[in-house]
Amino acid sequence: MERVIMIKYGELSTKKGNINFFINTLYKNIQNKLKNFKTKIYKDISRMYIEFDDNDLEQILKTINHIFGIHEYVVAYKVDTNIESIQKLVLEVIAKEKFNTFKVETKRSDKSFPISSLDFSRQIGGLILKNIVDKKVDVHKPELLINIEIRKDKSYIYLNEYKGLGGYPNGTLGKGMLMLSGGIDSPVAGYLALKRGMTLDAVYFEAIPHTSIEARNKVIALSKKLLKYTNKIQLHIIPFTEIQESIYKNIDSAYCITIMRRMMYRIMERLAKMKKAQVIVNGESIGQVASQTLTSMNVINNVTNYPVIRPVACLDKLEIIDIAKKIDTYDISILPYEDCCTIFVPKHPVINPNLDDSIKYESCFDYNSLIEKAINERLVIDIKDEVDNKFQDLL
Ligand code: ATP
Ligand code: MG
């Protein structure tokens, strides 16, 4: 029996004028993610089909479960569109199934097929009752739902429907610059941004020697986890030591975190412009720490006109952790390496910083040239399926 994975577009079909762009992007993403398997992928306006080698099915489904834009899929048996072949295949498909009650549901997109959907379902139901003893039809709560889709040349029979990851196909919604720390929140924020169809570049601020190389490796490992949901992530590692040391030398300790984050946002905006990203994305969550009170966010955000998307802003920590576990970043995030945000945490960070005071403090040192230098001296790593050999052992 020949099988095929059939992908249903679900929410994508509401994209009317743009539907082809969404479908074509999804098609390219699936092709890219399945490039190491022997497959044949084709599509029409309502479905995508993947022919596969039976041995690869499990791995392919695992991969598909990481592709945004897939709302539902089925593993269907494929047959020529003629009545006898379909009847024969239905009996073969259900022969191994254990059930008492069943229902047949037919969808007929090929209107030249001589029997209506309802009549065909009835006909197949009668055939099953005649051929297999002790079975009953139950149209409300059947134990086995037998789906038949009749299309022009080929028809499809399937029993189970699976939920896909949902969201929009990666690459349909522009680009975000993700502030990626080694913590729990920012990889989750990145995942949720990818879910909306964005591609991402990631930015990590490090303060060597105050932070370790292990902390950097954590961020590379997290980027690699996010890569499962997208085709490529460029990771920019910003040497932040000089800026941070200048802040701690020149500025009232209560304001250090506020000013540090204003510097991060300034760098983010510069990089976003450079890399043609339309938004900044980060893992800020309202109320979580002093720098994430609404007043702090307001004062920090004041340095940029760029939209800052905060996908986890309104989630509880436990809700964020649930997602982190689901996307397999949690265990990496809780590894105990210091981040540049945690090394110099003052005893009493300001909870309600004042904008004028922040600007006054900043005027104590020439941050523009330090920002320029940090950007120029950044390390760029392309996180792809084949990551550079020199980083391979870190992942
Ligand atoms: P946690 O999960 O422990 O809260 P976090 O990474 O969220 O860790 P926060 O201090 O809450 O740490 O920082 C808020 C957000 O700012 C992060 O989610 C991240 O987007 C960004 N950020 C913080 N530190 C860095 C860093 N070193 N490099 C890049 N982005 C950072
Ligand atoms: Mg946080």
XYZ file of C-alpha atoms and ligand atoms in Angstrom:
427
model
C 0.000 0.000 0.000
C 1.460 3.336 -1.064
C 1.424 6.048 1.587
C 1.871 9.804 1.440
C 1.963 12.566 4.029
C -0.762 15.053 3.235
C -0.497 18.536 4.717
C -3.553 20.697 5.202
C -3.016 24.460 5.161
C -5.618 25.388 7.791
C -5.191 29.038 8.819
C -3.037 29.772 5.782
C -6.034 29.464 3.503
C -7.424 32.648 5.081
C -4.549 34.557 3.467
C -6.569 35.135 0.288
C -4.470 37.356 -2.031
C -1.215 36.208 -0.484
C -1.972 32.530 -0.316
C 0.515 31.544 -3.017
C 3.347 33.346 -1.255
C 2.552 31.537 2.010
C 2.220 28.142 0.348
C 5.371 28.564 -1.742
C 7.371 29.610 1.325
C 6.072 26.632 3.282
C 6.952 24.393 0.338
C 10.535 25.707 0.229
C 10.899 25.342 4.008
C 9.688 21.737 3.918
C 12.004 20.999 1.013
C 14.938 22.469 2.920
C 14.215 20.627 6.153
C 13.709 17.295 4.372
C 16.682 17.674 2.020
C 18.516 14.752 3.585
C 15.630 12.327 3.029
C 14.556 10.706 -0.225
C 11.200 12.399 -0.828
C 9.018 13.781 -3.576
C 7.098 16.887 -2.547
C 4.298 18.463 -4.564
C 1.413 20.768 -3.895
C -1.892 22.076 -5.083
C -4.062 24.929 -3.849
C -5.425 23.055 -0.831
C -2.874 20.366 0.034
C 0.802 19.529 0.020
C 1.952 15.943 -0.468
C 5.155 14.237 0.587
C 6.091 10.845 -0.812
C 8.646 9.146 1.378
C 10.669 6.042 1.943
C 8.886 3.910 4.591
C 11.998 3.635 6.786
C 12.199 7.426 7.118
C 8.596 8.054 8.186
C 9.272 8.504 11.894
C 12.170 10.922 11.341
C 10.253 12.864 8.720
C 7.264 13.301 11.041
C 9.616 14.497 13.781
C 11.007 17.102 11.398
C 7.550 18.131 10.226
C 6.537 18.724 13.827
C 9.122 21.545 13.890
C 7.908 23.365 10.782
C 5.703 26.411 11.273
C 2.738 26.873 8.954
C 1.598 23.258 9.142
C -1.717 23.133 10.961
C -2.805 19.585 10.300
C -1.380 16.602 8.533
C -2.278 13.001 7.903
C -0.507 9.901 6.700
C -2.777 8.746 3.900
C -2.969 5.688 1.662
C -2.953 6.684 -1.972
C -4.970 5.011 -4.708
C -6.158 5.689 -8.260
C -9.482 7.473 -8.322
C -11.827 4.669 -9.336
C -14.572 3.073 -7.271
C -13.281 -0.505 -7.189
C -9.733 0.489 -6.211
C -10.983 2.710 -3.393
C -13.320 -0.002 -2.067
C -10.558 -2.576 -2.111
C -8.075 -0.278 -0.374
C -10.520 0.742 2.395
C -10.999 -2.917 3.311
C -7.238 -3.482 3.319
C -6.537 -0.383 5.437
C -9.048 -1.203 8.152
C -8.298 -4.921 8.247
C -5.646 -4.439 10.973
C -7.662 -1.952 13.033
C -9.464 -2.850 16.251
C -12.860 -1.169 16.512
C -16.538 -1.820 17.103
C -18.112 1.291 15.673
C -17.103 3.355 12.670
C -18.071 6.164 10.382
C -17.046 6.930 6.807
C -16.543 10.542 5.741
C -15.954 11.410 2.115
C -14.725 14.681 0.640
C -15.035 14.946 -3.099
C -13.009 17.729 -4.693
C -13.326 16.032 -8.071
C -16.925 16.761 -8.957
C -16.721 14.550 -12.059
C -16.619 11.550 -9.739
C -20.045 9.963 -10.425
C -21.260 9.503 -6.829
C -21.971 12.218 -4.261
C -19.881 12.328 -1.072
C -22.766 11.250 1.111
C -23.800 8.368 -1.134
C -20.234 7.192 -1.431
C -19.798 7.191 2.369
C -22.980 5.126 2.660
C -21.820 2.739 -0.038
C -18.467 2.168 1.647
C -20.188 1.807 5.033
C -22.418 -0.928 3.566
C -19.389 -2.644 2.094
C -17.667 -2.710 5.490
C -20.760 -4.080 7.242
C -21.022 -6.808 4.612
C -17.364 -7.802 4.762
C -16.430 -7.540 8.410
C -18.641 -9.088 11.061
C -19.861 -7.399 14.252
C -19.264 -3.784 13.240
C -21.751 -0.978 13.680
C -22.041 2.508 12.221
C -21.992 5.346 14.741
C -22.160 8.777 13.127
C -21.746 10.694 16.421
C -18.882 9.051 18.300
C -17.298 6.428 16.092
C -14.268 4.520 17.388
C -12.822 4.551 13.888
C -13.247 7.454 11.496
C -12.438 6.490 7.934
C -11.694 9.550 5.807
C -11.755 9.370 2.056
C -10.668 12.303 -0.112
C -11.498 11.943 -3.746
C -9.329 14.040 -6.024
C -8.943 14.080 -9.786
C -6.460 11.290 -10.486
C -5.668 10.029 -7.036
C -7.693 9.507 -3.903
C -6.572 9.294 -0.309
C -7.702 7.226 2.657
C -6.657 7.991 6.197
C -7.698 7.238 9.762
C -5.901 9.727 12.004
C -5.345 13.448 11.776
C -2.396 15.061 13.551
C -2.027 18.627 14.730
C 0.963 20.465 13.284
C 2.886 23.258 14.961
C 0.631 26.001 13.535
C 1.892 29.561 13.047
C 3.037 31.096 9.779
C 5.720 29.667 7.495
C 9.151 30.897 8.424
C 10.166 33.804 6.196
C 6.687 35.153 5.462
C 6.829 38.005 7.945
C 10.133 39.845 7.781
C 13.013 39.737 10.177
C 13.606 40.318 13.891
C 16.831 40.909 15.869
C 16.574 38.637 18.898
C 18.366 39.527 22.140
C 19.453 36.032 23.092
C 20.897 35.508 26.561
C 21.580 32.179 28.183
C 18.405 32.483 30.281
C 15.068 30.739 30.038
C 13.015 33.582 28.610
C 14.785 34.733 25.467
C 14.884 31.390 23.597
C 11.152 31.083 24.262
C 10.663 34.631 22.953
C 12.650 33.638 19.847
C 10.543 30.539 19.308
C 7.309 32.545 19.556
C 8.640 35.160 17.121
C 9.572 32.403 14.656
C 6.052 31.066 15.050
C 4.672 34.318 13.609
C 6.703 33.747 10.448
C 9.718 35.910 11.270
C 13.285 34.972 10.506
C 15.810 35.898 13.182
C 19.320 37.083 13.713
C 20.399 36.675 17.333
C 22.563 38.973 19.431
C 24.433 37.962 22.571
C 26.225 40.489 24.782
C 29.181 38.996 26.562
C 31.603 40.425 29.090
C 34.674 38.229 29.008
C 36.547 37.706 31.387
C 33.636 38.387 33.771
C 31.557 35.890 31.812
C 32.925 32.544 30.695
C 33.297 30.856 27.344
C 30.816 28.267 28.663
C 28.179 31.005 28.859
C 28.830 31.755 25.178
C 28.599 28.071 24.302
C 25.237 27.942 26.010
C 23.952 30.656 23.691
C 25.343 28.820 20.661
C 23.610 25.647 21.846
C 20.334 27.554 22.334
C 20.631 29.035 18.836
C 21.070 25.533 17.507
C 17.831 24.481 19.223
C 15.991 27.421 17.643
C 17.434 26.494 14.260
C 15.104 23.483 14.179
C 12.281 25.941 13.525
C 14.002 28.068 10.881
C 16.547 27.693 8.093
C 19.352 29.902 9.336
C 20.261 32.079 12.305
C 23.158 34.497 12.302
C 24.469 34.935 15.837
C 26.279 38.193 16.660
C 28.425 38.067 19.770
C 29.051 41.571 21.077
C 32.092 42.250 23.255
C 30.379 44.246 25.994
C 33.111 44.313 28.641
C 34.376 47.835 28.017
C 30.914 49.352 28.004
C 29.948 47.500 31.143
C 33.120 48.432 32.982
C 32.675 52.086 32.000
C 29.137 52.016 33.337
C 30.196 50.561 36.661
C 33.079 53.005 36.941
C 31.093 56.136 36.122
C 27.508 55.638 37.148
C 25.555 55.403 40.389
C 25.163 51.684 41.026
C 21.365 51.899 41.299
C 21.231 53.047 37.660
C 23.777 50.595 36.230
C 21.272 48.070 34.938
C 19.036 50.752 33.425
C 21.956 52.317 31.570
C 23.387 48.949 30.571
C 20.099 47.995 28.985
C 19.832 51.346 27.213
C 23.252 50.594 25.708
C 22.054 47.157 24.629
C 19.018 48.675 22.910
C 21.204 51.236 21.121
C 23.390 48.431 19.783
C 20.324 46.389 18.847
C 18.947 49.239 16.784
C 22.240 49.684 14.955
C 22.465 45.979 14.188
C 18.803 45.767 13.183
C 19.344 48.553 10.638
C 22.515 46.919 9.387
C 20.891 43.507 8.978
C 17.608 44.913 7.619
C 15.490 43.655 10.498
C 12.256 45.530 11.126
C 11.900 44.809 14.849
C 13.860 43.945 17.976
C 12.713 40.856 19.889
C 13.538 40.027 23.491
C 12.519 37.929 26.486
C 11.439 40.707 28.818
C 8.535 39.767 31.023
C 6.613 42.450 32.878
C 7.492 42.693 36.538
C 10.071 39.908 36.525
C 13.024 42.015 37.708
C 13.742 45.693 38.415
C 14.583 46.411 34.762
C 11.209 45.051 33.715
C 8.833 47.312 35.612
C 6.746 49.407 33.259
C 8.686 52.564 34.208
C 11.993 50.800 33.555
C 10.787 49.499 30.223
C 9.674 52.994 29.295
C 13.020 54.599 30.179
C 15.039 51.827 28.546
C 12.920 51.738 25.390
C 13.324 55.505 25.041
C 16.644 55.154 23.191
C 15.049 53.602 20.110
C 12.095 54.099 17.787
C 12.313 50.509 16.673
C 9.350 48.339 17.656
C 10.398 45.992 20.445
C 8.424 42.753 20.398
C 8.278 40.980 23.746
C 6.495 37.692 23.111
C 6.637 36.575 26.759
C 5.829 39.979 28.279
C 2.534 38.828 29.752
C 3.320 35.202 30.535
C 3.984 33.821 34.007
C 7.395 32.285 34.562
C 5.804 28.830 34.801
C 4.101 29.320 31.453
C 7.431 30.336 29.924
C 9.118 27.288 31.475
C 6.457 25.015 29.968
C 7.297 26.287 26.502
C 11.055 26.095 27.202
C 10.633 22.420 28.081
C 8.541 21.774 25.009
C 11.159 23.285 22.703
C 13.975 21.568 24.581
C 15.850 24.720 25.615
C 15.143 24.496 29.339
C 17.920 22.087 30.280
C 20.492 24.267 28.509
C 19.119 27.494 29.979
C 19.434 26.292 33.563
C 23.121 25.443 33.225
C 24.773 27.640 35.842
C 26.963 30.044 33.851
C 27.010 33.738 34.675
C 25.476 36.173 32.236
C 26.633 39.761 31.779
C 23.342 40.906 33.334
C 23.939 38.961 36.516
C 27.595 39.635 37.226
C 27.366 43.233 38.358
C 23.852 43.279 39.772
C 23.685 46.143 42.261
C 22.163 45.560 45.711
C 19.397 48.078 45.094
C 18.677 48.573 41.408
C 16.280 51.437 40.720
C 12.736 50.221 40.155
C 11.353 53.490 38.851
C 14.243 55.110 36.968
C 13.931 58.667 35.799
C 14.638 59.468 32.142
C 16.437 62.783 32.758
C 18.654 61.198 35.388
C 19.487 58.350 33.020
C 20.496 60.802 30.283
C 22.561 62.820 32.777
C 24.416 59.708 33.983
C 25.145 58.603 30.437
C 26.757 61.917 29.570
C 29.608 60.942 31.942
C 31.310 58.831 29.319
C 31.720 58.648 25.577
C 29.476 55.681 24.957
C 29.066 56.295 21.211
C 32.629 55.384 20.381
C 32.460 52.343 22.659
C 29.265 51.201 20.919
C 30.913 51.682 17.539
C 33.900 49.621 18.639
C 31.777 46.827 20.149
C 29.786 46.484 16.925
C 32.904 46.472 14.752
C 34.583 43.863 16.907
C 31.638 41.508 17.116
C 32.014 37.848 16.293
C 29.491 36.499 13.770
C 28.584 32.821 13.654
C 26.270 31.370 11.025
C 24.138 28.810 12.788
C 23.106 26.453 10.007
C 22.515 22.724 9.824
C 26.172 22.382 9.070
C 27.681 24.701 11.671
C 31.325 25.542 11.223
C 33.520 22.633 12.289
C 35.292 24.759 14.854
C 32.034 25.176 16.772
C 30.695 21.688 16.201
C 32.046 20.203 19.413
C 30.271 22.871 21.470
C 26.798 21.891 20.370
P 15.955 34.671 32.769
O 15.330 33.633 31.934
O 16.784 34.136 33.852
O 15.035 35.776 33.158
P 16.816 36.397 30.841
O 17.766 36.081 29.763
O 15.413 36.583 30.520
O 17.025 35.308 31.847
P 16.743 39.089 31.945
O 17.668 39.777 32.826
O 15.347 38.842 32.394
O 17.390 37.710 31.596
O 16.775 39.899 30.569
C 15.649 40.256 29.833
C 15.902 40.082 28.352
O 16.981 40.902 27.914
C 16.337 38.687 28.000
O 15.242 37.822 27.870
C 17.074 38.905 26.705
O 16.185 39.028 25.627
C 17.764 40.237 26.948
N 19.131 40.002 27.469
C 19.540 40.001 28.755
N 20.848 39.727 28.837
C 21.307 39.557 27.579
C 22.565 39.229 26.997
N 23.637 39.034 27.717
N 22.636 39.123 25.654
C 21.547 39.300 24.895
N 20.340 39.598 25.386
C 20.204 39.731 26.711
Mg 13.934 37.225 32.152
